[in-house]
Short mmCIF file of C-alpha atoms in Angstrom, two decimals:
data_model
loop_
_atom_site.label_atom_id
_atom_site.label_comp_id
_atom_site.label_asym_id
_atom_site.label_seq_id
_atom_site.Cartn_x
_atom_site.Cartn_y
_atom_site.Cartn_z
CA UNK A 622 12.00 57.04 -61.94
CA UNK A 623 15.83 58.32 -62.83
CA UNK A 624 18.19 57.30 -60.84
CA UNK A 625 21.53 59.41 -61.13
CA UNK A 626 24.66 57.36 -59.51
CA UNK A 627 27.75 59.50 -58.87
CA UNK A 628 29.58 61.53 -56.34
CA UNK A 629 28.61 64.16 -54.07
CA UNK A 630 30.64 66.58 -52.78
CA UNK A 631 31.67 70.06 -51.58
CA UNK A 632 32.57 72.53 -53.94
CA UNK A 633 34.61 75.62 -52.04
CA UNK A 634 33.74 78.66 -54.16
CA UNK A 635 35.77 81.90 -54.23
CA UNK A 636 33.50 84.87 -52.89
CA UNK A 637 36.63 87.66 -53.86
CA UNK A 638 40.56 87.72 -52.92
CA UNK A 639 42.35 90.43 -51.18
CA UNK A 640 45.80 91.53 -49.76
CA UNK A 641 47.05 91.72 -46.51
CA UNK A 642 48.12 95.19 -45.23
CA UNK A 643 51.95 94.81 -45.92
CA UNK A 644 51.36 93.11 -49.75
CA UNK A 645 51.45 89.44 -49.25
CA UNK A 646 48.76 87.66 -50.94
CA UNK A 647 45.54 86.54 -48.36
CA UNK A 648 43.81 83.25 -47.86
CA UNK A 649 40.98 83.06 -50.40
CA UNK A 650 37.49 83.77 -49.44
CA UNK A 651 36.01 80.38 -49.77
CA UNK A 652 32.46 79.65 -49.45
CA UNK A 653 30.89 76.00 -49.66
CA UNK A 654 28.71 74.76 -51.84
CA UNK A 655 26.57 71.56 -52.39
CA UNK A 656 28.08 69.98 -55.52
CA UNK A 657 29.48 67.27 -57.71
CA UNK A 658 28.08 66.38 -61.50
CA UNK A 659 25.61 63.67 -60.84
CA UNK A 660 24.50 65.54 -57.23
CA UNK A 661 23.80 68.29 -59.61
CA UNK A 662 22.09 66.73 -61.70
CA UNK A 663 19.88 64.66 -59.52
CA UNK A 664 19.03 67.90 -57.92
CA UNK A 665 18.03 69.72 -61.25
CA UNK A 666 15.66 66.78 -62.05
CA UNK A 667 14.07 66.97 -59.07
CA UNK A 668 13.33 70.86 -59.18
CA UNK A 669 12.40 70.24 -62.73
CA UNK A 670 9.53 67.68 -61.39
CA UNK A 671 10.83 64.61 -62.35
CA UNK A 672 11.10 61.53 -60.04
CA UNK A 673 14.22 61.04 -59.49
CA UNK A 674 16.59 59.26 -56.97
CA UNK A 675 20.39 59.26 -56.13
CA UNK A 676 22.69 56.69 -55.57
CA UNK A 677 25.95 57.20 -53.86
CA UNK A 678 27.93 57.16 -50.87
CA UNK A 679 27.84 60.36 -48.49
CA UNK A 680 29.38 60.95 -45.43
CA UNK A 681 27.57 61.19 -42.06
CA UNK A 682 30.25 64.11 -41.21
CA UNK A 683 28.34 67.72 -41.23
CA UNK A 684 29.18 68.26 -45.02
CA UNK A 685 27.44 65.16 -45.62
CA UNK A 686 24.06 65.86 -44.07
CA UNK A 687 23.93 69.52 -45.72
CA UNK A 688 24.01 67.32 -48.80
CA UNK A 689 21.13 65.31 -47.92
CA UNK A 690 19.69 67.94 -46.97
CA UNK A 691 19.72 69.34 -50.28
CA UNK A 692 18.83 66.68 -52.04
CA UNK A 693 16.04 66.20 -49.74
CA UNK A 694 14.60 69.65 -50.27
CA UNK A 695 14.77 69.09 -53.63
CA UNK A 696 12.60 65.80 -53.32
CA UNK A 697 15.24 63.44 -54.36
CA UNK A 698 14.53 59.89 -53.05
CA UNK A 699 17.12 58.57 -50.90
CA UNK A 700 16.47 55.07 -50.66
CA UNK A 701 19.73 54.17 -53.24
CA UNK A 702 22.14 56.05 -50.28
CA UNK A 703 24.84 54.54 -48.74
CA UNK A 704 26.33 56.44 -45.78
CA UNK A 705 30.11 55.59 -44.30
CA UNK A 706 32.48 57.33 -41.67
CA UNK A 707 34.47 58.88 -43.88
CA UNK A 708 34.78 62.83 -45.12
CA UNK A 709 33.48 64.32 -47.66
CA UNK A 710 35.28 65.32 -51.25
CA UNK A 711 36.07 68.78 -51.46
CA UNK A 712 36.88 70.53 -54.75
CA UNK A 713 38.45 73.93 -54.67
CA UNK A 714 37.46 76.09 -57.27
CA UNK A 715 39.12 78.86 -59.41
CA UNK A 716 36.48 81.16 -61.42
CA UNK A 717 37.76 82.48 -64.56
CA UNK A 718 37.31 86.30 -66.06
CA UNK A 719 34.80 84.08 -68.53
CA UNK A 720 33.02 82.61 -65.53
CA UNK A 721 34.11 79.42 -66.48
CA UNK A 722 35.66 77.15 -63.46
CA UNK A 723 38.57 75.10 -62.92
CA UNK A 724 38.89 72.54 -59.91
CA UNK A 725 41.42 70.92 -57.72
CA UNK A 726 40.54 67.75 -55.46
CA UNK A 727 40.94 66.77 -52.05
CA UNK A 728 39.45 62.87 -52.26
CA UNK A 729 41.93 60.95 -50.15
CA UNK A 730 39.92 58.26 -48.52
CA UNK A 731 36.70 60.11 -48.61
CA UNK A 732 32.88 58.71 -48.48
CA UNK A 733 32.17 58.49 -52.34
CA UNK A 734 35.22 56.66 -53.45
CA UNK A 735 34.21 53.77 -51.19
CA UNK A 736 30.54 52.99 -52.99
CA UNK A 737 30.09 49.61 -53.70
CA UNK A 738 27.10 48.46 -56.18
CA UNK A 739 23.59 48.02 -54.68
CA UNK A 740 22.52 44.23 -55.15
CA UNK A 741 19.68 44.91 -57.58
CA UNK A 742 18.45 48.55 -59.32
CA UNK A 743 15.39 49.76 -57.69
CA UNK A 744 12.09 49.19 -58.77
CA UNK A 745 10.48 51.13 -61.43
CA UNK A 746 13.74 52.65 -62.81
CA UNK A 747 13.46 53.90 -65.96
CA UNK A 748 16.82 55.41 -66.93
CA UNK A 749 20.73 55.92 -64.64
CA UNK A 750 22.49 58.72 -65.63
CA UNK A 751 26.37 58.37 -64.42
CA UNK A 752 30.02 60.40 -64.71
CA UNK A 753 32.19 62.86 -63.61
CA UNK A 754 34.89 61.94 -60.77
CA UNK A 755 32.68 59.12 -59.75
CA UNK A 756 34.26 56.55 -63.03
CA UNK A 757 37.29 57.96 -62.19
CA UNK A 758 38.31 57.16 -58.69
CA UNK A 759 38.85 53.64 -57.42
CA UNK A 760 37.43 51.73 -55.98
CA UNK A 761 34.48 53.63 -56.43
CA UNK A 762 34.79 53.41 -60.31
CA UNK A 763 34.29 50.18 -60.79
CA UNK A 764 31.40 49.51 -58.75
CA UNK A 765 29.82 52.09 -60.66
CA UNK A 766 31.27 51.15 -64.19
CA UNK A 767 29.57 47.52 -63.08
CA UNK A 768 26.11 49.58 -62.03
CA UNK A 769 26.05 50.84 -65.53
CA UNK A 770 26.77 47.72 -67.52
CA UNK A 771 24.37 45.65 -65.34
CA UNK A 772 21.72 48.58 -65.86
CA UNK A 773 21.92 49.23 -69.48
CA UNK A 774 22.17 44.83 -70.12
CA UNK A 775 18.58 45.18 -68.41
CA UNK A 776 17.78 47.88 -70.88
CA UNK A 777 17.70 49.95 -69.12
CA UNK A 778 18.12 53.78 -70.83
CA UNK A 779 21.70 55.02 -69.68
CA UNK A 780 22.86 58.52 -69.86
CA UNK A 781 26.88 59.04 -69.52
CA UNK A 782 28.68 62.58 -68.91
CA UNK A 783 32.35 61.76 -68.69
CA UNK A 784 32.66 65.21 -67.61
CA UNK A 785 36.25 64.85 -67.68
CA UNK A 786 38.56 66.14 -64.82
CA UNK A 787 42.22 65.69 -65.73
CA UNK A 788 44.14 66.31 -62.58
CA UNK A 789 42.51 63.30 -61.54
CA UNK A 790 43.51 61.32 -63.97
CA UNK A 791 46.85 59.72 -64.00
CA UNK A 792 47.29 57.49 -67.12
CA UNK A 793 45.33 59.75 -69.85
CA UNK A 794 45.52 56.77 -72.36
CA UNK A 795 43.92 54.35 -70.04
CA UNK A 796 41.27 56.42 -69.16
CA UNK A 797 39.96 56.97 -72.75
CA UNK A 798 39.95 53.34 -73.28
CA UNK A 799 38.07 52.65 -70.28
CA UNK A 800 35.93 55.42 -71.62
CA UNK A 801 35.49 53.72 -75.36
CA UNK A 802 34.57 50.49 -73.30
CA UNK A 803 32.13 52.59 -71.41
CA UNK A 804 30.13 53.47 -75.17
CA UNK A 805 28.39 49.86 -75.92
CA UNK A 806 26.07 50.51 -72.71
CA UNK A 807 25.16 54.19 -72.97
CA UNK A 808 22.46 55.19 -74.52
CA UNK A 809 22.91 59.06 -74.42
CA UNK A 810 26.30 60.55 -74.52
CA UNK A 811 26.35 63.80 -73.54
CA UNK A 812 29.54 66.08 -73.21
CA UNK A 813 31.43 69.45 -73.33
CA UNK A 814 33.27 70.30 -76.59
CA UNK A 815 36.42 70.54 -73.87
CA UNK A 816 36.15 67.06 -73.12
CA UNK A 817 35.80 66.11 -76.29
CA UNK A 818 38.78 68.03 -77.50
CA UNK A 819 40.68 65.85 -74.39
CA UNK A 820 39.27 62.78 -75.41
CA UNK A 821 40.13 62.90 -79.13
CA UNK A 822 37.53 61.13 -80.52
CA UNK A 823 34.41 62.23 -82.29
CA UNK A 824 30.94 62.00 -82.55
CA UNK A 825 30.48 59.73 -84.87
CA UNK A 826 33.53 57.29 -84.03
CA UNK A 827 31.78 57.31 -80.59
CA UNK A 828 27.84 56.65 -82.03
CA UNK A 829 29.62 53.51 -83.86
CA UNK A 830 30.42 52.34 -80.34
CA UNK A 831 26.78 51.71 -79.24
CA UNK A 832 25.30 55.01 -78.19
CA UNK A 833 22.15 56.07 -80.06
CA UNK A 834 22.77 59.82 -79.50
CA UNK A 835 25.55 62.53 -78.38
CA UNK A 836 25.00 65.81 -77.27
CA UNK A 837 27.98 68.06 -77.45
CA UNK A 838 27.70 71.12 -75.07
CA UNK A 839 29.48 74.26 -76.94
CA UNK A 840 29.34 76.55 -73.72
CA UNK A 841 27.75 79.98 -75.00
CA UNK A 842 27.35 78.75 -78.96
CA UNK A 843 24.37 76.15 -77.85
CA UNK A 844 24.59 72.15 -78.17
CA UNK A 845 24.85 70.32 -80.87
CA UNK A 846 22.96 67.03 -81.33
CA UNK A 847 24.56 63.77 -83.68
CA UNK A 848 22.01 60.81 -84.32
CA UNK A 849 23.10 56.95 -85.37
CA UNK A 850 21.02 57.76 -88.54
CA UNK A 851 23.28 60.48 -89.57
CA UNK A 852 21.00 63.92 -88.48
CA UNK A 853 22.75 66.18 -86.78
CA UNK A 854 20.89 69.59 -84.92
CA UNK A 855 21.88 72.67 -83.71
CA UNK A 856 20.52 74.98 -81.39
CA UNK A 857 22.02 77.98 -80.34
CA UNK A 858 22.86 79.25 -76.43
CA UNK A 859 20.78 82.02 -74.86
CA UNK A 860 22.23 84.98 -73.78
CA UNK A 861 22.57 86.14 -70.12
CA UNK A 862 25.22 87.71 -68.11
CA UNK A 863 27.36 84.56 -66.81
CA UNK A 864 28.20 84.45 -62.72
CA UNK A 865 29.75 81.15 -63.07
CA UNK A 866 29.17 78.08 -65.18
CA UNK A 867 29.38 75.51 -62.27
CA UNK A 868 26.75 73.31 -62.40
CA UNK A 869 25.56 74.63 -66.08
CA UNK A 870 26.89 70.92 -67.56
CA UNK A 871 24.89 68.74 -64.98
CA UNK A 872 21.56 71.06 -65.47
CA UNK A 873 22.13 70.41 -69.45
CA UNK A 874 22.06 66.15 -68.19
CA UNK A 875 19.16 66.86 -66.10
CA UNK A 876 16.65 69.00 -68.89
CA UNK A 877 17.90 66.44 -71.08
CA UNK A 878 17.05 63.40 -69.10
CA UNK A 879 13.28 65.35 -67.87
CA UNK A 880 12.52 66.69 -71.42
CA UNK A 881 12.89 62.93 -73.35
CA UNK A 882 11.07 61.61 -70.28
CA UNK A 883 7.85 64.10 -70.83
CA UNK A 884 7.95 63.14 -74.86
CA UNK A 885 8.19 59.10 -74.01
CA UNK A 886 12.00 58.88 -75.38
CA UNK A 887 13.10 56.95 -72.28
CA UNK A 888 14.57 53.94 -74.32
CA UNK A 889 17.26 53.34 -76.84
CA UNK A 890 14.09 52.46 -79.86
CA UNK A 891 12.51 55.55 -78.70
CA UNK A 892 15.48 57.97 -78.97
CA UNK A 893 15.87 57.08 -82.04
CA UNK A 894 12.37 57.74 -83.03
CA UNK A 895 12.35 60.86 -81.86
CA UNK A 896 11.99 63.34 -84.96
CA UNK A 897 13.64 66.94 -85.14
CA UNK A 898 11.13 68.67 -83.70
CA UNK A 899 11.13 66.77 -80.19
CA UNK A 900 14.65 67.22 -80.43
CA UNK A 901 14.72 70.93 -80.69
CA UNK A 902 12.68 71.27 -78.01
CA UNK A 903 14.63 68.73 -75.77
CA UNK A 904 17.34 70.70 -76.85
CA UNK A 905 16.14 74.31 -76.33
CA UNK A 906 15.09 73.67 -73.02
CA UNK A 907 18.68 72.76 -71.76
CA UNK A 908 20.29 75.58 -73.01
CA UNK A 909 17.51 77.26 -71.31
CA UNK A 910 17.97 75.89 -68.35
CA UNK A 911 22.02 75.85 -68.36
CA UNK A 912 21.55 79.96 -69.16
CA UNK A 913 19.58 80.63 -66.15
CA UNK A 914 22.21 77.83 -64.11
CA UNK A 915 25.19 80.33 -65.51
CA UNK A 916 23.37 83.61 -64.11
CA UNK A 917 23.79 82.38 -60.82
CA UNK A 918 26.78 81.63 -58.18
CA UNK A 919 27.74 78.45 -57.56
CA UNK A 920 25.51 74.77 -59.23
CA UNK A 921 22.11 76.70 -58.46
CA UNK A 922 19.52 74.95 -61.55
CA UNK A 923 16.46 76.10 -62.04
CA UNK A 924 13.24 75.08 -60.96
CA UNK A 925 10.04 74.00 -63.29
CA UNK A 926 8.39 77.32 -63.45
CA UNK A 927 11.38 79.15 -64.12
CA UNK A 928 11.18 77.97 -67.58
CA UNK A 929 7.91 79.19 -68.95
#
């Protein structure tokens, strides 16, 4: 089983904007959405067919059971959820001429930020994927941040997507130390060439740091894949008229996580093991399934027999 441990939340999507009669601007057309990076992903895994299960916090408020829901329909397990009083995150979105999407927050004492570390991991776990808002805000973040050093100390295989949202960051140094500290128990880094640009490392300072691979997410261009041993791969994007790319990052984590699970790659030896061709294929089925993510409003991944 993969267990994904992160936030869940409501994404409010703009359907179009218009202007009232006498020229003023009008309230945007917002429509909800299910969302956040690791509910994403969880729910890409489990349309892809893996076993998979999330662990977070969710709210019992309506918001919060339209999430379950969705995670439910999906056949994510459930057991790892912890439910609490409080609302759920929103995240108001802005949808560039490129498709690409920018966010603001509304997390003031809302259900996810309140998580606090299950006792022990659940049985049969074979790799946590983690990120996003969820390592950002406390106290939240450090009960996760302890999840993943306590899973990847009883090896086992974690997946990080820092997935990096600045506006809620405050101290911009801090956070990429707490993100270097983060390294030594990851297994698979995976992130956009925008975060990287805001984190200011680079692949190779941050494979020194423990992890055995990074994947670097180019948007369009494809990913690019750096290995401790020195390889690096390339494959490029596939083309398809682009909606939105909300959602497209977290289906990349999920075909990721499924395609090393069908080839046996689940663990730091085996990652490393893995030889080009496994790779490609891990690889080429992400941007497949991010393309067919992008061609769609809103974080919609696809399912198993979508991809051929």
């Amino acid at each position: 089983m993969i267990v994904v441990a992160g936030e869940a939340l409501i994404d409010l999507v703009p359907r179009e904007a218009s202007r009232a009669p006498d020229g003023r601007a009008a309230l945007p057309d917002l429509a909800p959405r299910l969302g956040g990076g690791p509910y994403n992903t969880a729910v890409a895994l489990g349309r892809l067919g893996s076993p998979v299960a999330f662990c977070s916090r969710v709210s019992r408020d309506a918001f919060g059971e339209a999430l379950l829901d969705g995670l439910r329909a999906a056949g994510v397990g459930l057991s790892q959820v912890q439910r609490g009083p409080e609302p759920t995150t929103l995240a108001v979105a802005s949808i560039g001429e490129d498709g690409s999407a920018g966010y603001s927050f509304y997390v003031e004492g809302t259900a996810d930020r309140l998580f606090t570390a299950p006792e022990r991991l659940p049985d049969g776990v074979r790799a946590m994927s983690f990120g996003t808002c969820s390592l950002v805000l406390e106290p939240g973040a450090s009960a996760y941040e302890e999840l993943l050093r306590r899973a990847a100390a009883s090896g086992v295989f974690t997946a990080l997507d820092p997935n990096v949202r600045a506006a809620l960051i405050p101290d911009a140094d801090a956070y990429r130390a707490r993100f270097t500290s983060w390294l030594p128990s990851v297994t698979l880094l995976k992130l956009s060439q925008e975060d990287a640009a805001w984190l200011g490392g680079t692949p190779r300072e941050w494979l020194s740091h423990g992890p055995a691979a990074v994947v670097v997410t180019r948007g369009g261009d494809g990913l690019s894949l750096y290995t401790r041993d020195g390889s690096e791969l390339r494959v490029p994007g596939e083309r398809v008229d682009v909606v939105d790319t909300i959602g497209a990052g977290d289906t990349v984590n999920a075909a990721l996580l499924h395609g090393l699970a069908e080839r046996g790659a689940l663990s730091a030896d085996a990652l490393r093991g893995l030889d080009a061709g496994g790779w490609e294929a891990v690889l080429r089925l992400a941007a497949r399934a991010a393309a067919i993510t992008c061609s769609r409003a809103g974080a919609e991944p696809p399912y198993a027999t979508e991809l051929g």
